[in-house]
mmCIF file of C-alpha atoms in Angstrom:
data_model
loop_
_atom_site.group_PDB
_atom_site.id
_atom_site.type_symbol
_atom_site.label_atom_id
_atom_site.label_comp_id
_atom_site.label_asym_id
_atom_site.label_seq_id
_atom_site.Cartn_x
_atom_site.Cartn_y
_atom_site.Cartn_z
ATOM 1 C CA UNK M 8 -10.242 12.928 22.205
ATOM 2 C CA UNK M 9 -11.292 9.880 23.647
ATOM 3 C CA UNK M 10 -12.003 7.268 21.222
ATOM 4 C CA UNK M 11 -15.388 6.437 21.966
ATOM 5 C CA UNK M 12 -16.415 9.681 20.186
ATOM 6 C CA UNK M 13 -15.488 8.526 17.063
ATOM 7 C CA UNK M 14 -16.289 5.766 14.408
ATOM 8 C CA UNK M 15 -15.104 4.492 11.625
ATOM 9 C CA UNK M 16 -18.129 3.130 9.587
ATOM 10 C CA UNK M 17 -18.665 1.014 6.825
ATOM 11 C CA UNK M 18 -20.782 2.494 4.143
ATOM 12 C CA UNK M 19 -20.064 0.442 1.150
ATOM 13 C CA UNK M 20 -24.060 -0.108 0.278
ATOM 14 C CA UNK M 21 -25.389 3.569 1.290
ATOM 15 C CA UNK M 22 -26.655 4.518 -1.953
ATOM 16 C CA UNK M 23 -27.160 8.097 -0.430
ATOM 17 C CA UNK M 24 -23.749 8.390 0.769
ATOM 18 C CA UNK M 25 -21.626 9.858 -2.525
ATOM 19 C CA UNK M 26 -17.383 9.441 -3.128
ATOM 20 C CA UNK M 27 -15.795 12.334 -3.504
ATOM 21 C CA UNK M 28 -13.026 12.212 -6.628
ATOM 22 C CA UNK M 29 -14.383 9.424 -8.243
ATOM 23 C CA UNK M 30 -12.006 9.984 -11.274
ATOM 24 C CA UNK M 31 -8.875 9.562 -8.605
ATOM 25 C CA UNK M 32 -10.444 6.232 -7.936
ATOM 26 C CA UNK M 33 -11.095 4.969 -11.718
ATOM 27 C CA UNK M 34 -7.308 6.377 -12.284
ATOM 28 C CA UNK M 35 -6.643 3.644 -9.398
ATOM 29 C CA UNK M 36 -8.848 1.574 -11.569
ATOM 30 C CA UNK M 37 -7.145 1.875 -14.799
ATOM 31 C CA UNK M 38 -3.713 0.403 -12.951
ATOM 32 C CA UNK M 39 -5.235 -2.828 -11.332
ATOM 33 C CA UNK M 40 -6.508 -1.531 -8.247
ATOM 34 C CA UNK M 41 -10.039 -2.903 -7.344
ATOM 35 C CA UNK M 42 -12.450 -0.381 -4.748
ATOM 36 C CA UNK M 43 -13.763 -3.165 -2.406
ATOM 37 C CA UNK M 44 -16.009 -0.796 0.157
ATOM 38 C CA UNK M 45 -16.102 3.198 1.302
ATOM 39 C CA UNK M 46 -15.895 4.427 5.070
ATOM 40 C CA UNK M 47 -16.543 7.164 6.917
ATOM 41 C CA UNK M 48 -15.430 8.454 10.201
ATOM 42 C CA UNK M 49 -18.089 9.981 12.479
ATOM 43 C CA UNK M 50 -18.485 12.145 15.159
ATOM 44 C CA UNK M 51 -21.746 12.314 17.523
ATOM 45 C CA UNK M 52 -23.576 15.413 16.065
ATOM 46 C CA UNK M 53 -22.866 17.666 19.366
ATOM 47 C CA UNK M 54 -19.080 17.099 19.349
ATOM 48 C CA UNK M 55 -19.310 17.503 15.226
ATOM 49 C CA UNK M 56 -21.410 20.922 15.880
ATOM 50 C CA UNK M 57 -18.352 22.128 17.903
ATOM 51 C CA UNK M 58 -15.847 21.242 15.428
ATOM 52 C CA UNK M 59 -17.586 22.864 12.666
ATOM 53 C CA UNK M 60 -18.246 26.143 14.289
ATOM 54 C CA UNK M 61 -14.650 26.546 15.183
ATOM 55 C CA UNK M 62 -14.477 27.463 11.485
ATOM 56 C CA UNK M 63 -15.055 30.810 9.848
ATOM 57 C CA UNK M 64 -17.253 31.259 7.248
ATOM 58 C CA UNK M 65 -16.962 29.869 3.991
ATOM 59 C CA UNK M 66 -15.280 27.351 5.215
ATOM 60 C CA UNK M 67 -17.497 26.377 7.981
ATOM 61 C CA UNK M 68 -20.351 25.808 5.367
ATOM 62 C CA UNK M 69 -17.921 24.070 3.109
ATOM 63 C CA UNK M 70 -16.807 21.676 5.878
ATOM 64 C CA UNK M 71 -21.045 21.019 6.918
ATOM 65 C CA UNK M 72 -21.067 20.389 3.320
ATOM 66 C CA UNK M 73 -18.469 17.364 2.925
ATOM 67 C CA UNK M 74 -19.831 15.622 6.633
ATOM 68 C CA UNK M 75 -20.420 13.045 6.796
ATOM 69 C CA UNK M 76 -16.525 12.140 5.464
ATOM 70 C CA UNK M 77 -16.476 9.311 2.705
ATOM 71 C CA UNK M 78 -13.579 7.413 1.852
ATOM 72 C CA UNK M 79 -13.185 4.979 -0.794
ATOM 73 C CA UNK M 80 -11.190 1.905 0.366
ATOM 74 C CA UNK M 81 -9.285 0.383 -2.592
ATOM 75 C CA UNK M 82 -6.515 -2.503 -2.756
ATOM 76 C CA UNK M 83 -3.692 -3.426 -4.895
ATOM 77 C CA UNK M 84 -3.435 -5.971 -7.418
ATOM 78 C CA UNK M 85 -1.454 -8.192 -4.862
ATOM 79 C CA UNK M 86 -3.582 -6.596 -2.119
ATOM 80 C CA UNK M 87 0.031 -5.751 0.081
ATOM 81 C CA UNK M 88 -1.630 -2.210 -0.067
ATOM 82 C CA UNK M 89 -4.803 0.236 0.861
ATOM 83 C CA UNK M 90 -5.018 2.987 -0.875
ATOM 84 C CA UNK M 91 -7.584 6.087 0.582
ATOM 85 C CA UNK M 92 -9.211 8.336 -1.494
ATOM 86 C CA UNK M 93 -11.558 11.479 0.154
ATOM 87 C CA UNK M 94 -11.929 15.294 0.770
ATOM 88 C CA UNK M 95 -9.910 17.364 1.951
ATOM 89 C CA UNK M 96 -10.596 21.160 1.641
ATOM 90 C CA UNK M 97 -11.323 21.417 -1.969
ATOM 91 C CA UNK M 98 -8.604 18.809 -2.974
ATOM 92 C CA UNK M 99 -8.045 15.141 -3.157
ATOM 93 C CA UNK M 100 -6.262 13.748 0.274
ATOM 94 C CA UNK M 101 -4.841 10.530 -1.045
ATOM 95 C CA UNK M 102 -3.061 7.616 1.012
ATOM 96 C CA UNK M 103 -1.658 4.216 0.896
ATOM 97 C CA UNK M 104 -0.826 2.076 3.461
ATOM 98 C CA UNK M 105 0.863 -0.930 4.153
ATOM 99 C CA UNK M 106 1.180 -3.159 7.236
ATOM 100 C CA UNK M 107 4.246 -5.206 7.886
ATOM 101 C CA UNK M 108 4.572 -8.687 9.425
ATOM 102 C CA UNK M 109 6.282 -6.873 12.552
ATOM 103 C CA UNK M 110 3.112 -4.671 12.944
ATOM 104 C CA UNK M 111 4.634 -2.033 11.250
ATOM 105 C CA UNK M 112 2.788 0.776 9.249
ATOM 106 C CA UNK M 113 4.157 2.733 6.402
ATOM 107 C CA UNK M 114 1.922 4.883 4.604
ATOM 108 C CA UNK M 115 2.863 7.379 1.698
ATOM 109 C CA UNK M 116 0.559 10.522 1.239
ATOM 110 C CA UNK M 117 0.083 12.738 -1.214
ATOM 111 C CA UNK M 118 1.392 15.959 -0.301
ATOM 112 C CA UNK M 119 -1.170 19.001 -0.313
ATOM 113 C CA UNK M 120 -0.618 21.259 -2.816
ATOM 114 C CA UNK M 121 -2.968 24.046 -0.644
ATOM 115 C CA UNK M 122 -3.363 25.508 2.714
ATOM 116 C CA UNK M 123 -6.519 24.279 4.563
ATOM 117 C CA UNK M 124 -8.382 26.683 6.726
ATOM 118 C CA UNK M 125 -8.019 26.359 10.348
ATOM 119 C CA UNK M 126 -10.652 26.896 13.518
ATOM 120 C CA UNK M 127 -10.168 30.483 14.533
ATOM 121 C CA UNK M 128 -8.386 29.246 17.955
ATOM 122 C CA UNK M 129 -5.591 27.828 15.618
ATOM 123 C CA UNK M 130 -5.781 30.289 12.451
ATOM 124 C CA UNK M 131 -3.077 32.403 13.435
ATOM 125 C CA UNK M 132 -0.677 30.050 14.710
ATOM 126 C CA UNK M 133 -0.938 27.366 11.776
ATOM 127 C CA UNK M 134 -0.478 30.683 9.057
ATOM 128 C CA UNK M 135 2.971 29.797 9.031
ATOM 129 C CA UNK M 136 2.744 25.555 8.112
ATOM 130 C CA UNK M 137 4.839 23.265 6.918
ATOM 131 C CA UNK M 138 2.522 21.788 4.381
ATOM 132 C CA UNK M 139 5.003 18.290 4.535
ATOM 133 C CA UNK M 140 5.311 18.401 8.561
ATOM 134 C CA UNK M 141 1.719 18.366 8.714
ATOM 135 C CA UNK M 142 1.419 15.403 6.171
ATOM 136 C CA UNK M 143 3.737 13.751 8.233
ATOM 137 C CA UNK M 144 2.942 14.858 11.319
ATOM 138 C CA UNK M 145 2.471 11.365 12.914
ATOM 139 C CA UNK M 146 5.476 9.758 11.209
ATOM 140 C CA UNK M 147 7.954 7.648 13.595
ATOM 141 C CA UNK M 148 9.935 5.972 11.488
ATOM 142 C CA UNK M 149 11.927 4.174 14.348
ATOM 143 C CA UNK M 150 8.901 3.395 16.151
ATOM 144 C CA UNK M 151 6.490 1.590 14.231
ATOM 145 C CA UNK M 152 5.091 4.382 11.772
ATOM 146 C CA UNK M 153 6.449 5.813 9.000
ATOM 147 C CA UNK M 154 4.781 8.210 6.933
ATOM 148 C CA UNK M 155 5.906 10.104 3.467
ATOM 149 C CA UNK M 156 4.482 12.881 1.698
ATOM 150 C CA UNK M 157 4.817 12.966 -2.208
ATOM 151 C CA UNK M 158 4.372 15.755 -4.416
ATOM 152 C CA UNK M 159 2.329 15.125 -7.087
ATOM 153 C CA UNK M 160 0.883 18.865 -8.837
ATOM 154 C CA UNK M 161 -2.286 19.616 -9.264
ATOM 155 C CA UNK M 162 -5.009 18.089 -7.663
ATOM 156 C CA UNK M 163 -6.406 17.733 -11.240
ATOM 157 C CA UNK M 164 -2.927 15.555 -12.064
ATOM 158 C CA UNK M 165 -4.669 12.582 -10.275
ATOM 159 C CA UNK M 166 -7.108 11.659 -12.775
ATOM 160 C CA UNK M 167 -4.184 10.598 -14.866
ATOM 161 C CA UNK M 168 -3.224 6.586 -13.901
ATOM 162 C CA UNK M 169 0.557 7.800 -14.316
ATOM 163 C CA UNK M 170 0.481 10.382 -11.678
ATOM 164 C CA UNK M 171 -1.192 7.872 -9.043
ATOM 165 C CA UNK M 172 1.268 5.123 -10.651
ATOM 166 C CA UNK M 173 3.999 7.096 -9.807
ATOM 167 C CA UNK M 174 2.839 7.825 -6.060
ATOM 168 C CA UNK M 175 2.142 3.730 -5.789
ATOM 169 C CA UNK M 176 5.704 3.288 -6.853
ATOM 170 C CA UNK M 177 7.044 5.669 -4.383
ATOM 171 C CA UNK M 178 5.030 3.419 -1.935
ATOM 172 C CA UNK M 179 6.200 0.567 -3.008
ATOM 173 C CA UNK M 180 9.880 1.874 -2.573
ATOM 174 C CA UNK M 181 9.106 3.346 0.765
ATOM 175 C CA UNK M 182 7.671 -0.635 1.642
ATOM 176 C CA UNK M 183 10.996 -1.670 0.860
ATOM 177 C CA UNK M 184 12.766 0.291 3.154
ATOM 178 C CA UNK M 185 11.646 -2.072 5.930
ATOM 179 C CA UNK M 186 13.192 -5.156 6.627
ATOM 180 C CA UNK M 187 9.492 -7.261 6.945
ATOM 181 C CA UNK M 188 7.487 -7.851 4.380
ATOM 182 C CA UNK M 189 3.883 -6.419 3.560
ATOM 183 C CA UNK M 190 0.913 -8.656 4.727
ATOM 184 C CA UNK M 191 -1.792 -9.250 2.462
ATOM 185 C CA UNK M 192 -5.096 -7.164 3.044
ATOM 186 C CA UNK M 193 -8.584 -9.284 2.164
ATOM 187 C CA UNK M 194 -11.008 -6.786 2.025
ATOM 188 C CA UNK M 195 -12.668 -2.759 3.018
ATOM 189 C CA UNK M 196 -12.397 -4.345 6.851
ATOM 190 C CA UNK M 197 -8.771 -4.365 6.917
ATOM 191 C CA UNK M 198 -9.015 -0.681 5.111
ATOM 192 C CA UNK M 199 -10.933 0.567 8.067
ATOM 193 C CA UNK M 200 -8.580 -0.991 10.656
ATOM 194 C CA UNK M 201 -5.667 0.115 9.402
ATOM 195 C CA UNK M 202 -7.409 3.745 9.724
ATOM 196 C CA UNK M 203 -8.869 3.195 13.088
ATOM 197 C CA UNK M 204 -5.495 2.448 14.650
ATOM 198 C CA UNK M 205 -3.752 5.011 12.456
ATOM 199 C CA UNK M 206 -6.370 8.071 13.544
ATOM 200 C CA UNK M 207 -5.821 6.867 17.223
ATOM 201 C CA UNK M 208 -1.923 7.086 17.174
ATOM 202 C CA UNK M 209 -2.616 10.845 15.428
ATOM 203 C CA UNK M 210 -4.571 11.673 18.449
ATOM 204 C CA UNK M 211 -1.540 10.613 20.883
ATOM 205 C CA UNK M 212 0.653 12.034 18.882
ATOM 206 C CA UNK M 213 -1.716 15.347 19.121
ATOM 207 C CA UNK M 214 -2.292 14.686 23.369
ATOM 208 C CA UNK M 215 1.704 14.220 23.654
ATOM 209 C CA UNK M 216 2.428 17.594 21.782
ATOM 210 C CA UNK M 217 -0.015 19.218 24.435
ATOM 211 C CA UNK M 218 1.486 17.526 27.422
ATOM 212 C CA UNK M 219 5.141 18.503 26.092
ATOM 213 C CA UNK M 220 3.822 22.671 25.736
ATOM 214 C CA UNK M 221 2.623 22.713 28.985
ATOM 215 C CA UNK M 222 5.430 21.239 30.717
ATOM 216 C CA UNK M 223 7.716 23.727 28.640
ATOM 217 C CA UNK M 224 5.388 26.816 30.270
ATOM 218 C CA UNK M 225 6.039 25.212 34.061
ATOM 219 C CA UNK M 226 9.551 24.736 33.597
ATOM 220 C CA UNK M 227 9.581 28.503 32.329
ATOM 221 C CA UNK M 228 7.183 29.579 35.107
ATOM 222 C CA UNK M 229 9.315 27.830 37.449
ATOM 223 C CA UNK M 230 12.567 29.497 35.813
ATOM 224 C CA UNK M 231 11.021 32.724 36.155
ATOM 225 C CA UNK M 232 10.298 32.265 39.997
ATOM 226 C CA UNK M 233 14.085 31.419 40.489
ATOM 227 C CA UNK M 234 15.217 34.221 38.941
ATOM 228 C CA UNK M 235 13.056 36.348 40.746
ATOM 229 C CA UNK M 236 14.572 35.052 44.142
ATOM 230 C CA UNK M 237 18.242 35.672 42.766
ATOM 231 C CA UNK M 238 18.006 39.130 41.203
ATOM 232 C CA UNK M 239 18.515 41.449 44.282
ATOM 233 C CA UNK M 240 16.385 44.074 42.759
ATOM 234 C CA UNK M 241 13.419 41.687 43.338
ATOM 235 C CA UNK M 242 13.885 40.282 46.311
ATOM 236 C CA UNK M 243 11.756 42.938 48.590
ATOM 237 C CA UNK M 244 9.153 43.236 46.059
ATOM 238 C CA UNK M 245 8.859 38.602 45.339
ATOM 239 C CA UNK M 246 4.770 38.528 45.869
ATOM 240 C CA UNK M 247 4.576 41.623 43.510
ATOM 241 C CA UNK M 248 7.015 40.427 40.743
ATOM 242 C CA UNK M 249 5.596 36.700 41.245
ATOM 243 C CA UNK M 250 2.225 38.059 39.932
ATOM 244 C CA UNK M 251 3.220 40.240 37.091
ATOM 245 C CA UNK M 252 5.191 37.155 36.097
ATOM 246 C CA UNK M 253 2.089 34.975 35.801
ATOM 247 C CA UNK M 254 -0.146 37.511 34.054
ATOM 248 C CA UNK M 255 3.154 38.333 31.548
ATOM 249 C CA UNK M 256 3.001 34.147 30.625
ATOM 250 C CA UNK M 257 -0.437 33.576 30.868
ATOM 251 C CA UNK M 258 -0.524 36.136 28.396
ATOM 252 C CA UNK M 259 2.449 34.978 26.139
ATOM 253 C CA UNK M 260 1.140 31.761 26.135
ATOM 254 C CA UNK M 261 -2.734 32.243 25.357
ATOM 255 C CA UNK M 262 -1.425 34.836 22.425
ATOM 256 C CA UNK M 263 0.989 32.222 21.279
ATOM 257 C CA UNK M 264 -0.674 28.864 21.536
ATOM 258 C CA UNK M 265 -1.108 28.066 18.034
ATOM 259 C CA UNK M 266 2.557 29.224 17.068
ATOM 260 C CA UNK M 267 4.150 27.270 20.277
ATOM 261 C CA UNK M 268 1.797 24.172 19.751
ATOM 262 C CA UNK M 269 2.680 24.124 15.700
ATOM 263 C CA UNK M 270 6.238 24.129 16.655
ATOM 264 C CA UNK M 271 5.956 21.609 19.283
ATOM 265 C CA UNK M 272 3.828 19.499 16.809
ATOM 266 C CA UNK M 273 6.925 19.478 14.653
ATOM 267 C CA UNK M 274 9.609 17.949 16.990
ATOM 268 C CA UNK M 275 9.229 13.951 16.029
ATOM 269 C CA UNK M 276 11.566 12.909 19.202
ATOM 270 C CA UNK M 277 8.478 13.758 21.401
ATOM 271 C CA UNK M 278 6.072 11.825 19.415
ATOM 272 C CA UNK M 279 4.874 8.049 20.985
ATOM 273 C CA UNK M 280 5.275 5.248 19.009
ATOM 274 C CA UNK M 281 2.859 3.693 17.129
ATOM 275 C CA UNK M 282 3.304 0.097 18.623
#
Protein backbone atom coordinates (compact mmCIF):
# COMPACT_ATOMS: atom_id res chain seq x y z
CA UNK A 1 0.00 0.00 0.00
CA UNK A 2 1.52 3.03 -1.00
CA UNK A 3 2.16 5.33 1.74
CA UNK A 4 0.39 8.25 0.71
CA UNK A 5 -2.85 6.45 1.72
CA UNK A 6 -2.11 6.55 5.10
CA UNK A 7 -1.49 9.01 8.08
CA UNK A 8 -0.41 9.04 11.18
CA UNK A 9 -2.19 11.98 13.00
CA UNK A 10 -1.82 13.78 16.00
CA UNK A 11 -4.91 13.99 18.07
CA UNK A 12 -3.72 14.89 21.45
CA UNK A 13 -6.47 17.94 21.86
CA UNK A 14 -9.60 16.15 20.04
CA UNK A 15 -11.85 16.15 22.86
CA UNK A 16 -14.20 13.91 20.66
CA UNK A 17 -11.64 11.46 19.89
CA UNK A 18 -11.76 8.80 23.13
CA UNK A 19 -8.53 6.24 24.36
CA UNK A 20 -9.32 3.01 24.41
CA UNK A 21 -7.91 1.11 27.85
CA UNK A 22 -7.45 4.01 29.75
CA UNK A 23 -6.75 1.87 32.92
CA UNK A 24 -3.60 0.20 30.81
CA UNK A 25 -2.44 3.75 30.55
CA UNK A 26 -2.93 4.95 34.38
CA UNK A 27 -1.21 1.34 35.18
CA UNK A 28 1.68 3.05 32.95
CA UNK A 29 0.94 5.97 35.14
CA UNK A 30 1.27 4.46 38.46
CA UNK A 31 5.14 3.33 37.39
CA UNK A 32 6.47 6.81 36.19
CA UNK A 33 5.38 6.84 32.78
CA UNK A 34 3.89 10.27 31.67
CA UNK A 35 1.07 10.13 28.37
CA UNK A 36 2.43 13.18 26.41
CA UNK A 37 -0.18 13.05 23.18
CA UNK A 38 -2.58 10.20 21.34
CA UNK A 39 -2.39 9.32 17.47
CA UNK A 40 -4.23 7.81 15.09
CA UNK A 41 -3.53 6.26 11.81
CA UNK A 42 -5.96 7.01 8.96
CA UNK A 43 -7.06 5.79 5.90
CA UNK A 44 -9.03 7.96 3.13
CA UNK A 45 -12.69 6.83 3.75
CA UNK A 46 -12.90 4.83 0.22
CA UNK A 47 -9.78 2.71 0.85
CA UNK A 48 -11.11 2.38 4.76
CA UNK A 49 -14.72 1.28 3.23
CA UNK A 50 -12.82 -1.57 1.45
CA UNK A 51 -10.96 -2.70 4.36
CA UNK A 52 -13.89 -2.86 6.52
CA UNK A 53 -16.14 -4.77 4.26
CA UNK A 54 -13.58 -7.44 3.80
CA UNK A 55 -14.86 -8.40 7.26
CA UNK A 56 -17.81 -10.57 8.18
CA UNK A 57 -20.27 -9.54 10.33
CA UNK A 58 -19.88 -8.85 13.80
CA UNK A 59 -16.75 -8.06 13.28
CA UNK A 60 -17.13 -5.73 10.47
CA UNK A 61 -19.42 -3.51 12.73
CA UNK A 62 -17.02 -3.96 15.57
CA UNK A 63 -14.05 -2.81 13.45
CA UNK A 64 -16.49 0.57 11.99
CA UNK A 65 -16.88 0.89 15.61
CA UNK A 66 -13.12 1.37 16.89
CA UNK A 67 -12.17 3.74 13.40
CA UNK A 68 -10.89 6.05 13.63
CA UNK A 69 -7.76 4.05 15.61
CA UNK A 70 -6.50 5.99 18.82
CA UNK A 71 -3.34 5.41 20.38
CA UNK A 72 -2.06 6.83 23.45
CA UNK A 73 1.64 7.82 23.14
CA UNK A 74 3.36 7.54 26.55
CA UNK A 75 7.22 7.81 27.60
CA UNK A 76 9.40 6.51 30.23
CA UNK A 77 10.68 8.11 33.18
CA UNK A 78 14.13 8.54 31.36
CA UNK A 79 12.15 8.91 28.11
CA UNK A 80 14.72 5.96 26.30
CA UNK A 81 11.18 4.44 25.58
CA UNK A 82 7.49 4.80 23.81
CA UNK A 83 5.17 2.83 24.98
CA UNK A 84 1.61 2.32 22.66
CA UNK A 85 -1.49 1.65 24.06
CA UNK A 86 -4.87 0.97 21.57
CA UNK A 87 -7.48 -1.58 20.23
CA UNK A 88 -7.09 -4.41 18.98
CA UNK A 89 -10.11 -6.78 18.51
CA UNK A 90 -11.60 -6.64 21.88
CA UNK A 91 -8.15 -6.58 23.70
CA UNK A 92 -5.41 -4.24 24.61
CA UNK A 93 -2.45 -4.26 21.76
CA UNK A 94 0.38 -2.88 23.81
CA UNK A 95 4.02 -1.83 22.57
CA UNK A 96 7.22 -0.26 23.48
CA UNK A 97 9.77 0.89 21.48
CA UNK A 98 13.10 2.01 21.58
CA UNK A 99 15.46 3.59 19.02
CA UNK A 100 19.16 3.08 19.16
CA UNK A 101 21.99 5.50 18.33
CA UNK A 102 22.75 3.15 15.19
CA UNK A 103 19.10 3.67 13.98
CA UNK A 104 18.13 0.62 15.36
CA UNK A 105 14.52 -0.32 16.56
CA UNK A 106 13.63 -2.81 19.17
CA UNK A 107 10.21 -2.98 20.23
CA UNK A 108 8.64 -5.59 22.74
CA UNK A 109 4.83 -6.40 22.31
CA UNK A 110 2.50 -7.83 24.24
CA UNK A 111 1.58 -11.05 22.94
CA UNK A 112 -2.27 -11.59 22.07
CA UNK A 113 -3.88 -13.74 24.17
CA UNK A 114 -6.92 -14.13 21.24
CA UNK A 115 -7.41 -14.80 17.65
CA UNK A 116 -8.51 -11.69 15.65
CA UNK A 117 -10.95 -12.13 12.86
CA UNK A 118 -9.68 -11.97 9.43
CA UNK A 119 -11.25 -10.46 5.89
CA UNK A 120 -13.00 -13.39 4.32
CA UNK A 121 -10.14 -13.52 1.45
CA UNK A 122 -7.70 -14.45 4.36
CA UNK A 123 -10.13 -16.28 6.98
CA UNK A 124 -9.31 -19.62 6.00
CA UNK A 125 -5.75 -19.43 5.50
CA UNK A 126 -4.85 -17.40 8.81
CA UNK A 127 -7.26 -20.28 10.92
CA UNK A 128 -4.18 -21.94 11.57
CA UNK A 129 -1.80 -18.69 13.20
CA UNK A 130 0.95 -18.45 15.06
CA UNK A 131 -0.34 -15.92 17.48
CA UNK A 132 3.77 -14.98 18.30
CA UNK A 133 4.80 -15.09 14.39
CA UNK A 134 2.24 -12.65 13.77
CA UNK A 135 3.38 -10.37 16.74
CA UNK A 136 6.59 -10.61 15.34
CA UNK A 137 5.98 -10.75 12.03
CA UNK A 138 8.24 -7.78 11.04
CA UNK A 139 11.10 -8.68 13.39
CA UNK A 140 14.80 -8.67 11.78
CA UNK A 141 16.87 -8.86 14.40
CA UNK A 142 20.12 -8.73 12.20
CA UNK A 143 18.81 -6.05 10.18
CA UNK A 144 17.80 -3.18 12.06
CA UNK A 145 14.43 -4.42 13.76
CA UNK A 146 13.88 -6.51 16.39
CA UNK A 147 10.66 -7.26 17.75
CA UNK A 148 9.49 -9.57 20.93
CA UNK A 149 6.26 -10.75 21.97
CA UNK A 150 5.59 -11.22 25.80
CA UNK A 151 2.98 -13.08 27.39
CA UNK A 152 1.31 -11.36 29.83
CA UNK A 153 -2.56 -13.24 30.67
CA UNK A 154 -5.45 -11.69 30.53
CA UNK A 155 -6.09 -8.66 28.88
CA UNK A 156 -7.67 -7.62 32.24
CA UNK A 157 -3.90 -8.38 33.90
CA UNK A 158 -2.86 -4.93 32.46
CA UNK A 159 -4.59 -2.72 34.74
CA UNK A 160 -2.23 -3.99 37.36
CA UNK A 161 1.28 -1.62 37.27
CA UNK A 162 3.16 -5.07 37.96
CA UNK A 163 2.02 -6.82 34.91
CA UNK A 164 3.00 -3.72 32.57
CA UNK A 165 6.22 -3.40 34.97
CA UNK A 166 7.12 -6.66 34.15
CA UNK A 167 6.63 -6.25 30.22
CA UNK A 168 8.83 -2.74 30.60
CA UNK A 169 11.48 -4.85 32.19
CA UNK A 170 11.46 -7.40 29.53
CA UNK A 171 11.99 -4.28 27.28
CA UNK A 172 14.45 -3.00 29.00
CA UNK A 173 16.39 -6.41 28.83
CA UNK A 174 15.60 -6.83 25.21
CA UNK A 175 17.33 -2.88 24.88
CA UNK A 176 20.25 -4.38 26.28
CA UNK A 177 20.78 -6.92 23.92
CA UNK A 178 22.10 -4.29 21.49
CA UNK A 179 25.38 -3.01 21.58
CA UNK A 180 24.11 1.04 21.15
CA UNK A 181 22.47 2.71 23.49
CA UNK A 182 18.73 4.03 23.55
CA UNK A 183 18.27 7.72 22.41
CA UNK A 184 16.18 9.88 24.37
CA UNK A 185 12.55 10.57 22.98
CA UNK A 186 11.18 14.44 23.75
CA UNK A 187 7.76 14.21 23.11
CA UNK A 188 4.16 12.39 21.20
CA UNK A 189 6.23 13.55 17.78
CA UNK A 190 8.90 11.14 18.21
CA UNK A 191 5.94 8.49 19.27
CA UNK A 192 4.39 8.99 15.91
CA UNK A 193 7.68 8.68 13.98
CA UNK A 194 8.82 5.85 15.40
CA UNK A 195 5.27 4.34 14.20
CA UNK A 196 5.30 5.88 10.82
CA UNK A 197 8.59 4.24 9.89
CA UNK A 198 7.72 1.08 11.80
CA UNK A 199 4.06 0.61 9.83
CA UNK A 200 6.05 1.30 6.54
CA UNK A 201 8.75 -1.48 7.07
CA UNK A 202 5.42 -3.87 8.00
CA UNK A 203 4.12 -3.04 4.65
CA UNK A 204 7.56 -4.18 2.87
CA UNK A 205 7.80 -6.79 4.86
CA UNK A 206 3.98 -7.65 3.71
CA UNK A 207 4.92 -6.58 -0.39
CA UNK A 208 8.20 -8.90 -0.04
CA UNK A 209 6.13 -11.97 1.27
CA UNK A 210 3.88 -11.42 -1.94
CA UNK A 211 6.73 -11.04 -4.34
CA UNK A 212 8.47 -14.27 -2.73
CA UNK A 213 4.73 -16.49 -3.31
CA UNK A 214 4.55 -15.57 -6.64
CA UNK A 215 7.93 -16.28 -7.69
CA UNK A 216 7.53 -19.75 -5.81
CA UNK A 217 4.19 -20.40 -8.27
CA UNK A 218 6.54 -19.48 -11.58
CA UNK A 219 9.31 -21.51 -10.58
CA UNK A 220 6.61 -24.37 -10.01
CA UNK A 221 4.77 -23.44 -13.24
CA UNK A 222 7.98 -23.47 -14.92
CA UNK A 223 8.91 -26.96 -13.19
CA UNK A 224 5.77 -28.29 -14.31
CA UNK A 225 6.39 -27.30 -18.07
CA UNK A 226 9.80 -29.19 -17.89
CA UNK A 227 8.48 -32.09 -16.73
CA UNK A 228 5.92 -32.14 -19.16
CA UNK A 229 8.61 -32.04 -22.04
CA UNK A 230 10.59 -35.02 -20.31
CA UNK A 231 7.83 -37.50 -19.45
CA UNK A 232 7.38 -39.42 -22.80
CA UNK A 233 3.79 -40.00 -22.07
CA UNK A 234 3.30 -36.22 -22.60
CA UNK A 235 5.20 -35.36 -25.18
CA UNK A 236 2.43 -35.80 -28.17
CA UNK A 237 -0.22 -34.38 -26.10
CA UNK A 238 2.41 -30.79 -24.61
CA UNK A 239 -0.41 -27.97 -25.66
CA UNK A 240 -3.08 -30.23 -23.94
CA UNK A 241 -1.13 -31.11 -20.70
CA UNK A 242 0.36 -27.37 -20.71
CA UNK A 243 -3.27 -26.18 -20.13
CA UNK A 244 -4.58 -28.59 -17.62
CA UNK A 245 -1.37 -27.67 -15.83
CA UNK A 246 -2.28 -23.99 -15.57
CA UNK A 247 -5.94 -24.45 -14.62
CA UNK A 248 -4.62 -27.38 -11.88
CA UNK A 249 -2.22 -24.22 -10.25
CA UNK A 250 -4.31 -21.48 -10.85
CA UNK A 251 -6.57 -23.43 -8.91
CA UNK A 252 -4.15 -24.66 -6.10
CA UNK A 253 -3.02 -21.40 -5.70
CA UNK A 254 -6.33 -19.20 -5.54
CA UNK A 255 -7.70 -22.13 -2.98
CA UNK A 256 -4.50 -21.86 -1.07
CA UNK A 257 -3.48 -18.25 -0.94
CA UNK A 258 -4.05 -17.52 2.56
CA UNK A 259 -2.34 -20.88 3.79
CA UNK A 260 0.79 -20.36 1.22
CA UNK A 261 0.97 -16.51 1.98
CA UNK A 262 0.75 -17.25 6.05
CA UNK A 263 3.55 -19.59 5.60
CA UNK A 264 5.56 -17.42 3.45
CA UNK A 265 4.83 -14.54 5.96
CA UNK A 266 6.62 -16.70 8.48
CA UNK A 267 10.09 -17.26 6.84
CA UNK A 268 12.19 -14.09 8.44
CA UNK A 269 15.26 -14.74 5.85
CA UNK A 270 12.95 -13.20 3.14
CA UNK A 271 12.00 -10.25 5.10
CA UNK A 272 13.92 -6.58 4.09
CA UNK A 273 15.59 -4.86 6.58
CA UNK A 274 14.42 -2.17 8.37
CA UNK A 275 17.40 0.26 7.62
Amino acid sequence: MPTSQYAYTDVTDRADLSSPYPEVVAAFEALGWRAVGRYTMEYPPRVTERIVSGYREPARSEFRAHLPDVATVLLAPDGTAAAFVSWFWDQPAVRLSSLTADGALVETARLWTRKPPWPRALRSGWAGMDLREEVERSSVPSRGRSVRAVALGDPGELTRPAVVGALADAHLEHVAEHASAPVVLEDVRDGIALRRTAFEHDLRVRRRAIRVLFALVLVVAAVLGLLSGLIPQTRRATDVWLVVELVVLVSAVVWAQGWLLRHVSYWRWIRPAYR
